[in-house]
Amino acid sequence: MEQIDQLSKLINKATSIVILTGAGVSTASGIPDFRSTDGRWTADHSREFYTSREYFLTEPEDFWLKYKEIFRIKLLKDYQPNKVHTFLSNLETLGKKVSIVTQNVDGLHSLAGNEQDVIEYHGNLNTATCPKCGKKYDLPFIMKEDVPVCNERGCHTILKPDIVLYGDPITKHSEAERAIESSELMLVLGTSLLVTPFSLLPSYAKQMGLPMVIINRESTPMDYLFDLIIHEELVSAVEQLEERL
Ligand SMILES: [Zn+2]
């Protein structure tokens, strides 16, 4: 495929790459896409309400029950990185400087071995933090009780998950912009670029003059920004690409 050839040339030439990843990267690991047309969010709009900052602040106990149900968090620890994650960690092994800005909350990029710069733009499902004292807790602790509560002496505050809830501020945007500024190539994988402000990042890369490539099954409203647009299954595209690097 000619486009894959062109992409492999761009990757070979670049010493630093910023990669934006979305739900399409995780679906190959069996993790459902929450926002696609056949995804879980569209099936039931109340999910958005139950995972909002407002609902957490007003009904924290019921919030946790709904949250665990919605994210099937009990199963999450069994998910493993797939070929796309491995491909991105191999880029580091090849000596590239790799920054990943991900919308995914499953922590799989780090698990796959990317250790230079993984920016979890929408947070991480595998940890929770005490809003009062700031103590952080891992998944086994979060799952032990229906409603996880801080165990610091005299604190006993209900924990808040480390994902960005609807209504929470996005705190990683400027960090993502710094990653773009220090990169020579932008690669966008498996996201329809429908969620702001994440969807603004390709425009910023365009302003910075980076060559831009997107691989996504469907077209996106931002396709016009890209030099190379590959509408293909991600795993298949990555397999073809690996043969050429
Ligand atoms: Zn606490």
PDB file of C-alpha atoms and ligand atoms in Angstrom:
ATOM      1  CA  MET A   1       0.000   0.000   0.000  1.00  0.00           C
ATOM      2  CA  GLU A   2       1.506   3.266  -1.129  1.00  0.00           C
ATOM      3  CA  GLN A   3       0.309   5.308   1.837  1.00  0.00           C
ATOM      4  CA  ILE A   4       1.952   2.866   4.264  1.00  0.00           C
ATOM      5  CA  ASP A   5       5.186   3.232   2.289  1.00  0.00           C
ATOM      6  CA  GLN A   6       4.980   6.993   2.606  1.00  0.00           C
ATOM      7  CA  LEU A   7       4.296   6.730   6.325  1.00  0.00           C
ATOM      8  CA  SER A   8       7.223   4.384   6.907  1.00  0.00           C
ATOM      9  CA  LYS A   9       9.494   6.925   5.193  1.00  0.00           C
ATOM     10  CA  LEU A  10       8.203   9.709   7.448  1.00  0.00           C
ATOM     11  CA  ILE A  11       8.749   7.564  10.555  1.00  0.00           C
ATOM     12  CA  ASN A  12      12.237   6.534   9.487  1.00  0.00           C
ATOM     13  CA  LYS A  13      13.185  10.164   8.934  1.00  0.00           C
ATOM     14  CA  ALA A  14      11.771  11.577  12.190  1.00  0.00           C
ATOM     15  CA  THR A  15      13.817  11.444  15.375  1.00  0.00           C
ATOM     16  CA  SER A  16      10.869  12.525  17.524  1.00  0.00           C
ATOM     17  CA  ILE A  17       7.204  11.623  17.070  1.00  0.00           C
ATOM     18  CA  VAL A  18       4.095  12.763  18.912  1.00  0.00           C
ATOM     19  CA  ILE A  19       1.299  10.199  18.737  1.00  0.00           C
ATOM     20  CA  LEU A  20      -2.330  10.898  19.617  1.00  0.00           C
ATOM     21  CA  THR A  21      -4.291   7.761  20.443  1.00  0.00           C
ATOM     22  CA  GLY A  22      -7.988   7.087  20.943  1.00  0.00           C
ATOM     23  CA  ALA A  23     -10.453   4.289  21.571  1.00  0.00           C
ATOM     24  CA  GLY A  24      -9.554   2.525  18.309  1.00  0.00           C
ATOM     25  CA  VAL A  25      -6.188   1.625  19.844  1.00  0.00           C
ATOM     26  CA  SER A  26      -7.819  -0.114  22.809  1.00  0.00           C
ATOM     27  CA  THR A  27     -10.627  -1.944  21.006  1.00  0.00           C
ATOM     28  CA  ALA A  28      -8.120  -4.506  19.717  1.00  0.00           C
ATOM     29  CA  SER A  29      -7.539  -5.378  23.385  1.00  0.00           C
ATOM     30  CA  GLY A  30     -11.271  -6.013  23.787  1.00  0.00           C
ATOM     31  CA  ILE A  31     -11.987  -2.721  25.527  1.00  0.00           C
ATOM     32  CA  PRO A  32     -15.275  -1.224  24.286  1.00  0.00           C
ATOM     33  CA  ASP A  33     -15.296   2.167  22.611  1.00  0.00           C
ATOM     34  CA  PHE A  34     -17.503   4.285  24.843  1.00  0.00           C
ATOM     35  CA  ARG A  35     -18.352   6.937  22.307  1.00  0.00           C
ATOM     36  CA  SER A  36     -18.523   5.395  18.835  1.00  0.00           C
ATOM     37  CA  THR A  37     -21.920   4.914  17.208  1.00  0.00           C
ATOM     38  CA  ASP A  38     -22.088   1.324  18.424  1.00  0.00           C
ATOM     39  CA  GLY A  39     -20.263   2.153  21.654  1.00  0.00           C
ATOM     40  CA  ARG A  40     -21.547   1.983  25.191  1.00  0.00           C
ATOM     41  CA  TRP A  41     -22.222   5.662  25.735  1.00  0.00           C
ATOM     42  CA  THR A  42     -24.667   6.010  22.897  1.00  0.00           C
ATOM     43  CA  ALA A  43     -26.688   3.088  24.244  1.00  0.00           C
ATOM     44  CA  ASP A  44     -27.605   4.982  27.408  1.00  0.00           C
ATOM     45  CA  HIS A  45     -27.217   8.730  27.856  1.00  0.00           C
ATOM     46  CA  SER A  46     -27.596   8.532  31.648  1.00  0.00           C
ATOM     47  CA  ARG A  47     -24.073   7.098  31.778  1.00  0.00           C
ATOM     48  CA  GLU A  48     -22.741  10.558  31.046  1.00  0.00           C
ATOM     49  CA  PHE A  49     -24.722  11.987  33.970  1.00  0.00           C
ATOM     50  CA  TYR A  50     -23.646   9.233  36.384  1.00  0.00           C
ATOM     51  CA  THR A  51     -19.966   9.744  35.591  1.00  0.00           C
ATOM     52  CA  SER A  52     -20.059  13.513  35.933  1.00  0.00           C
ATOM     53  CA  ARG A  53     -18.192  15.639  38.441  1.00  0.00           C
ATOM     54  CA  GLU A  54     -21.524  16.979  39.635  1.00  0.00           C
ATOM     55  CA  TYR A  55     -22.884  13.513  40.426  1.00  0.00           C
ATOM     56  CA  PHE A  56     -19.679  12.607  42.259  1.00  0.00           C
ATOM     57  CA  LEU A  57     -19.896  15.763  44.369  1.00  0.00           C
ATOM     58  CA  THR A  58     -23.601  15.337  45.237  1.00  0.00           C
ATOM     59  CA  GLU A  59     -23.993  11.525  45.446  1.00  0.00           C
ATOM     60  CA  PRO A  60     -20.484  10.109  45.897  1.00  0.00           C
ATOM     61  CA  GLU A  61     -21.625   6.717  47.203  1.00  0.00           C
ATOM     62  CA  ASP A  62     -24.062   6.011  44.392  1.00  0.00           C
ATOM     63  CA  PHE A  63     -21.534   7.493  41.974  1.00  0.00           C
ATOM     64  CA  TRP A  64     -19.081   4.699  42.829  1.00  0.00           C
ATOM     65  CA  LEU A  65     -21.669   1.961  42.324  1.00  0.00           C
ATOM     66  CA  LYS A  66     -22.603   3.313  38.897  1.00  0.00           C
ATOM     67  CA  TYR A  67     -18.984   4.029  37.992  1.00  0.00           C
ATOM     68  CA  LYS A  68     -17.885   0.446  38.648  1.00  0.00           C
ATOM     69  CA  GLU A  69     -20.804  -0.915  36.684  1.00  0.00           C
ATOM     70  CA  ILE A  70     -20.271   1.408  33.725  1.00  0.00           C
ATOM     71  CA  PHE A  71     -16.543   0.859  33.386  1.00  0.00           C
ATOM     72  CA  ARG A  72     -16.624  -2.838  34.197  1.00  0.00           C
ATOM     73  CA  ILE A  73     -13.615  -1.920  36.213  1.00  0.00           C
ATOM     74  CA  LYS A  74     -13.414  -5.348  37.835  1.00  0.00           C
ATOM     75  CA  LEU A  75     -12.489  -6.811  34.480  1.00  0.00           C
ATOM     76  CA  LEU A  76     -10.108  -4.098  33.500  1.00  0.00           C
ATOM     77  CA  LYS A  77      -7.012  -5.583  35.087  1.00  0.00           C
ATOM     78  CA  ASP A  78      -7.244  -8.549  32.693  1.00  0.00           C
ATOM     79  CA  TYR A  79      -6.856  -6.429  29.551  1.00  0.00           C
ATOM     80  CA  GLN A  80      -3.478  -6.662  27.844  1.00  0.00           C
ATOM     81  CA  PRO A  81      -1.657  -4.410  25.344  1.00  0.00           C
ATOM     82  CA  ASN A  82      -2.222  -5.339  21.685  1.00  0.00           C
ATOM     83  CA  LYS A  83      -0.105  -5.053  18.540  1.00  0.00           C
ATOM     84  CA  VAL A  84      -0.697  -1.316  18.253  1.00  0.00           C
ATOM     85  CA  HIS A  85       0.582  -0.652  21.777  1.00  0.00           C
ATOM     86  CA  THR A  86       3.590  -2.894  21.136  1.00  0.00           C
ATOM     87  CA  PHE A  87       4.340  -1.086  17.882  1.00  0.00           C
ATOM     88  CA  LEU A  88       4.474   2.242  19.735  1.00  0.00           C
ATOM     89  CA  SER A  89       6.773   0.893  22.406  1.00  0.00           C
ATOM     90  CA  ASN A  90       9.008  -0.591  19.669  1.00  0.00           C
ATOM     91  CA  LEU A  91       9.451   2.917  18.254  1.00  0.00           C
ATOM     92  CA  GLU A  92      11.246   3.797  21.488  1.00  0.00           C
ATOM     93  CA  THR A  93      13.395   0.695  21.106  1.00  0.00           C
ATOM     94  CA  LEU A  94      14.301   1.884  17.591  1.00  0.00           C
ATOM     95  CA  GLY A  95      15.723   5.019  19.212  1.00  0.00           C
ATOM     96  CA  LYS A  96      12.904   7.451  18.516  1.00  0.00           C
ATOM     97  CA  LYS A  97      11.830  10.034  21.034  1.00  0.00           C
ATOM     98  CA  VAL A  98       8.157   9.177  21.492  1.00  0.00           C
ATOM     99  CA  SER A  99       5.437  11.249  23.151  1.00  0.00           C
ATOM    100  CA  ILE A 100       2.025   9.617  23.426  1.00  0.00           C
ATOM    101  CA  VAL A 101      -1.027  11.726  24.192  1.00  0.00           C
ATOM    102  CA  THR A 102      -3.869   9.306  24.835  1.00  0.00           C
ATOM    103  CA  GLN A 103      -7.601   9.645  25.369  1.00  0.00           C
ATOM    104  CA  ASN A 104      -7.648   6.106  26.715  1.00  0.00           C
ATOM    105  CA  VAL A 105      -7.899   5.569  30.458  1.00  0.00           C
ATOM    106  CA  ASP A 106      -6.741   1.943  30.559  1.00  0.00           C
ATOM    107  CA  GLY A 107      -3.041   2.554  31.220  1.00  0.00           C
ATOM    108  CA  LEU A 108      -2.050   0.110  28.442  1.00  0.00           C
ATOM    109  CA  HIS A 109       0.586   2.343  26.798  1.00  0.00           C
ATOM    110  CA  SER A 110       2.716   2.294  29.933  1.00  0.00           C
ATOM    111  CA  LEU A 111       2.048  -1.417  30.413  1.00  0.00           C
ATOM    112  CA  ALA A 112       3.272  -2.025  26.838  1.00  0.00           C
ATOM    113  CA  GLY A 113       6.589  -0.413  27.738  1.00  0.00           C
ATOM    114  CA  ASN A 114       6.396   3.205  26.609  1.00  0.00           C
ATOM    115  CA  GLU A 115       8.243   5.009  29.345  1.00  0.00           C
ATOM    116  CA  GLN A 116       9.548   8.281  27.887  1.00  0.00           C
ATOM    117  CA  ASP A 117       6.410  10.402  27.780  1.00  0.00           C
ATOM    118  CA  VAL A 118       2.842   9.074  28.140  1.00  0.00           C
ATOM    119  CA  ILE A 119       0.344  11.868  28.696  1.00  0.00           C
ATOM    120  CA  GLU A 120      -2.982  10.442  29.899  1.00  0.00           C
ATOM    121  CA  TYR A 121      -5.156  13.286  28.699  1.00  0.00           C
ATOM    122  CA  HIS A 122      -8.374  11.909  30.222  1.00  0.00           C
ATOM    123  CA  GLY A 123      -6.724  10.331  33.244  1.00  0.00           C
ATOM    124  CA  ASN A 124      -6.373   6.706  34.347  1.00  0.00           C
ATOM    125  CA  LEU A 125      -8.977   4.220  35.477  1.00  0.00           C
ATOM    126  CA  ASN A 126      -6.567   2.150  37.567  1.00  0.00           C
ATOM    127  CA  THR A 127      -6.060   4.614  40.392  1.00  0.00           C
ATOM    128  CA  ALA A 128      -8.066   6.930  42.645  1.00  0.00           C
ATOM    129  CA  THR A 129      -7.035   9.819  44.858  1.00  0.00           C
ATOM    130  CA  CYS A 130      -8.332  11.202  48.146  1.00  0.00           C
ATOM    131  CA  PRO A 131      -9.717  14.682  47.362  1.00  0.00           C
ATOM    132  CA  LYS A 132      -8.900  15.813  50.905  1.00  0.00           C
ATOM    133  CA  CYS A 133      -5.364  14.602  51.688  1.00  0.00           C
ATOM    134  CA  GLY A 134      -4.149  13.644  48.190  1.00  0.00           C
ATOM    135  CA  LYS A 135      -3.218  10.023  48.987  1.00  0.00           C
ATOM    136  CA  LYS A 136      -3.303   7.800  45.883  1.00  0.00           C
ATOM    137  CA  TYR A 137      -4.734   4.270  45.773  1.00  0.00           C
ATOM    138  CA  ASP A 138      -4.386   1.366  43.325  1.00  0.00           C
ATOM    139  CA  LEU A 139      -7.017  -0.854  41.729  1.00  0.00           C
ATOM    140  CA  PRO A 140      -7.051  -3.663  44.351  1.00  0.00           C
ATOM    141  CA  PHE A 141      -7.783  -1.083  47.056  1.00  0.00           C
ATOM    142  CA  ILE A 142     -10.456   0.604  44.934  1.00  0.00           C
ATOM    143  CA  MET A 143     -12.184  -2.734  44.315  1.00  0.00           C
ATOM    144  CA  LYS A 144     -12.042  -3.986  47.925  1.00  0.00           C
ATOM    145  CA  GLU A 145     -15.164  -2.096  49.045  1.00  0.00           C
ATOM    146  CA  ASP A 146     -18.155  -0.884  47.004  1.00  0.00           C
ATOM    147  CA  VAL A 147     -17.296   2.687  47.961  1.00  0.00           C
ATOM    148  CA  PRO A 148     -13.560   3.243  48.510  1.00  0.00           C
ATOM    149  CA  VAL A 149     -12.693   5.505  51.428  1.00  0.00           C
ATOM    150  CA  CYS A 150      -9.333   7.021  52.389  1.00  0.00           C
ATOM    151  CA  ASN A 151      -7.623   5.005  55.141  1.00  0.00           C
ATOM    152  CA  GLU A 152      -5.480   7.854  56.487  1.00  0.00           C
ATOM    153  CA  ARG A 153      -6.091   8.324  60.175  1.00  0.00           C
ATOM    154  CA  GLY A 154      -8.895  10.859  60.707  1.00  0.00           C
ATOM    155  CA  CYS A 155      -9.512  11.400  56.960  1.00  0.00           C
ATOM    156  CA  HIS A 156     -12.158   8.838  55.886  1.00  0.00           C
ATOM    157  CA  THR A 157     -12.991  10.816  52.738  1.00  0.00           C
ATOM    158  CA  ILE A 158     -14.592   9.052  49.748  1.00  0.00           C
ATOM    159  CA  LEU A 159     -11.961   8.708  46.991  1.00  0.00           C
ATOM    160  CA  LYS A 160     -12.267  10.285  43.547  1.00  0.00           C
ATOM    161  CA  PRO A 161     -11.273   8.255  40.479  1.00  0.00           C
ATOM    162  CA  ASP A 162      -8.269   9.536  38.516  1.00  0.00           C
ATOM    163  CA  ILE A 163     -10.164   9.706  35.231  1.00  0.00           C
ATOM    164  CA  VAL A 164     -11.378  13.080  34.007  1.00  0.00           C
ATOM    165  CA  LEU A 165     -15.109  13.130  34.771  1.00  0.00           C
ATOM    166  CA  TYR A 166     -17.616  15.077  32.704  1.00  0.00           C
ATOM    167  CA  GLY A 167     -17.338  18.609  34.085  1.00  0.00           C
ATOM    168  CA  ASP A 168     -13.781  18.147  35.397  1.00  0.00           C
ATOM    169  CA  PRO A 169     -11.144  20.541  34.045  1.00  0.00           C
ATOM    170  CA  ILE A 170      -8.598  19.169  31.542  1.00  0.00           C
ATOM    171  CA  THR A 171      -5.197  19.690  33.139  1.00  0.00           C
ATOM    172  CA  LYS A 172      -2.887  18.065  30.553  1.00  0.00           C
ATOM    173  CA  HIS A 173      -3.526  20.286  27.524  1.00  0.00           C
ATOM    174  CA  SER A 174      -0.431  22.466  27.752  1.00  0.00           C
ATOM    175  CA  GLU A 175       1.727  19.413  28.468  1.00  0.00           C
ATOM    176  CA  ALA A 176       0.384  17.923  25.227  1.00  0.00           C
ATOM    177  CA  GLU A 177       1.200  21.153  23.374  1.00  0.00           C
ATOM    178  CA  ARG A 178       4.794  21.036  24.702  1.00  0.00           C
ATOM    179  CA  ALA A 179       5.083  17.474  23.368  1.00  0.00           C
ATOM    180  CA  ILE A 180       3.921  18.680  19.944  1.00  0.00           C
ATOM    181  CA  GLU A 181       6.403  21.561  19.965  1.00  0.00           C
ATOM    182  CA  SER A 182       9.313  19.195  20.568  1.00  0.00           C
ATOM    183  CA  SER A 183       8.331  16.671  17.879  1.00  0.00           C
ATOM    184  CA  GLU A 184       9.000  16.344  14.138  1.00  0.00           C
ATOM    185  CA  LEU A 185       5.996  14.227  13.133  1.00  0.00           C
ATOM    186  CA  MET A 186       2.394  13.836  14.297  1.00  0.00           C
ATOM    187  CA  LEU A 187       0.689  10.476  14.095  1.00  0.00           C
ATOM    188  CA  VAL A 188      -2.993  10.159  15.039  1.00  0.00           C
ATOM    189  CA  LEU A 189      -4.285   6.641  15.686  1.00  0.00           C
ATOM    190  CA  GLY A 190      -7.789   5.311  16.242  1.00  0.00           C
ATOM    191  CA  THR A 191      -9.647   8.454  17.200  1.00  0.00           C
ATOM    192  CA  SER A 192     -12.479  10.245  15.431  1.00  0.00           C
ATOM    193  CA  LEU A 193     -11.318  13.561  16.944  1.00  0.00           C
ATOM    194  CA  LEU A 194     -14.813  14.471  18.126  1.00  0.00           C
ATOM    195  CA  VAL A 195     -14.008  15.310  21.738  1.00  0.00           C
ATOM    196  CA  THR A 196     -12.706  18.792  22.559  1.00  0.00           C
ATOM    197  CA  PRO A 197     -10.264  20.087  23.629  1.00  0.00           C
ATOM    198  CA  PHE A 198      -8.317  16.937  22.572  1.00  0.00           C
ATOM    199  CA  SER A 199      -9.488  17.485  18.981  1.00  0.00           C
ATOM    200  CA  LEU A 200      -7.711  20.867  18.933  1.00  0.00           C
ATOM    201  CA  LEU A 201      -4.267  19.251  19.181  1.00  0.00           C
ATOM    202  CA  PRO A 202      -3.939  18.412  15.444  1.00  0.00           C
ATOM    203  CA  SER A 203      -4.604  22.071  14.547  1.00  0.00           C
ATOM    204  CA  TYR A 204      -1.818  23.060  16.902  1.00  0.00           C
ATOM    205  CA  ALA A 205       0.573  20.593  15.269  1.00  0.00           C
ATOM    206  CA  LYS A 206      -0.403  21.984  11.870  1.00  0.00           C
ATOM    207  CA  GLN A 207       0.463  25.493  13.100  1.00  0.00           C
ATOM    208  CA  MET A 208       3.829  24.161  14.245  1.00  0.00           C
ATOM    209  CA  GLY A 209       4.433  22.849  10.725  1.00  0.00           C
ATOM    210  CA  LEU A 210       4.614  19.133  11.555  1.00  0.00           C
ATOM    211  CA  PRO A 211       3.950  16.538   8.856  1.00  0.00           C
ATOM    212  CA  MET A 212       0.636  14.949   9.867  1.00  0.00           C
ATOM    213  CA  VAL A 213      -0.674  11.423   9.440  1.00  0.00           C
ATOM    214  CA  ILE A 214      -3.955   9.879  10.615  1.00  0.00           C
ATOM    215  CA  ILE A 215      -4.931   6.215  10.646  1.00  0.00           C
ATOM    216  CA  ASN A 216      -8.583   5.696  11.559  1.00  0.00           C
ATOM    217  CA  ARG A 217     -11.272   3.333  10.315  1.00  0.00           C
ATOM    218  CA  GLU A 218     -13.654   6.210   9.573  1.00  0.00           C
ATOM    219  CA  SER A 219     -13.184   9.744   8.301  1.00  0.00           C
ATOM    220  CA  THR A 220     -13.000  12.522  10.893  1.00  0.00           C
ATOM    221  CA  PRO A 221     -13.954  16.228  10.837  1.00  0.00           C
ATOM    222  CA  MET A 222     -10.217  17.030  11.040  1.00  0.00           C
ATOM    223  CA  ASP A 223      -9.051  14.959   8.055  1.00  0.00           C
ATOM    224  CA  TYR A 224      -8.439  18.124   6.022  1.00  0.00           C
ATOM    225  CA  LEU A 225      -5.495  18.968   8.298  1.00  0.00           C
ATOM    226  CA  PHE A 226      -3.571  15.808   7.438  1.00  0.00           C
ATOM    227  CA  ASP A 227      -0.974  15.147   4.760  1.00  0.00           C
ATOM    228  CA  LEU A 228      -1.659  11.431   4.791  1.00  0.00           C
ATOM    229  CA  ILE A 229      -5.091   9.969   5.582  1.00  0.00           C
ATOM    230  CA  ILE A 230      -5.301   6.196   5.986  1.00  0.00           C
ATOM    231  CA  HIS A 231      -8.794   4.791   6.510  1.00  0.00           C
ATOM    232  CA  GLU A 232      -7.970   1.271   7.531  1.00  0.00           C
ATOM    233  CA  GLU A 233      -8.123  -1.150  10.451  1.00  0.00           C
ATOM    234  CA  LEU A 234      -5.389  -0.073  12.808  1.00  0.00           C
ATOM    235  CA  VAL A 235      -3.936  -3.492  13.571  1.00  0.00           C
ATOM    236  CA  SER A 236      -3.646  -4.338   9.882  1.00  0.00           C
ATOM    237  CA  ALA A 237      -2.059  -0.966   9.089  1.00  0.00           C
ATOM    238  CA  VAL A 238       0.452  -1.405  11.908  1.00  0.00           C
ATOM    239  CA  GLU A 239       1.377  -4.915  10.732  1.00  0.00           C
ATOM    240  CA  GLN A 240       2.112  -3.608   7.245  1.00  0.00           C
ATOM    241  CA  LEU A 241       4.074  -0.734   8.705  1.00  0.00           C
ATOM    242  CA  GLU A 242       6.245  -2.919  10.938  1.00  0.00           C
ATOM    243  CA  GLU A 243       7.465  -4.886   7.924  1.00  0.00           C
ATOM    244  CA  ARG A 244       8.852  -1.664   6.487  1.00  0.00           C
ATOM    245  CA  LEU A 245      10.667  -0.212   9.499  1.00  0.00           C
TER     246      LEU A 245
HETATM  247 ZN    ZN B   1      -7.470  11.242  52.706  1.00  0.00          ZN
END
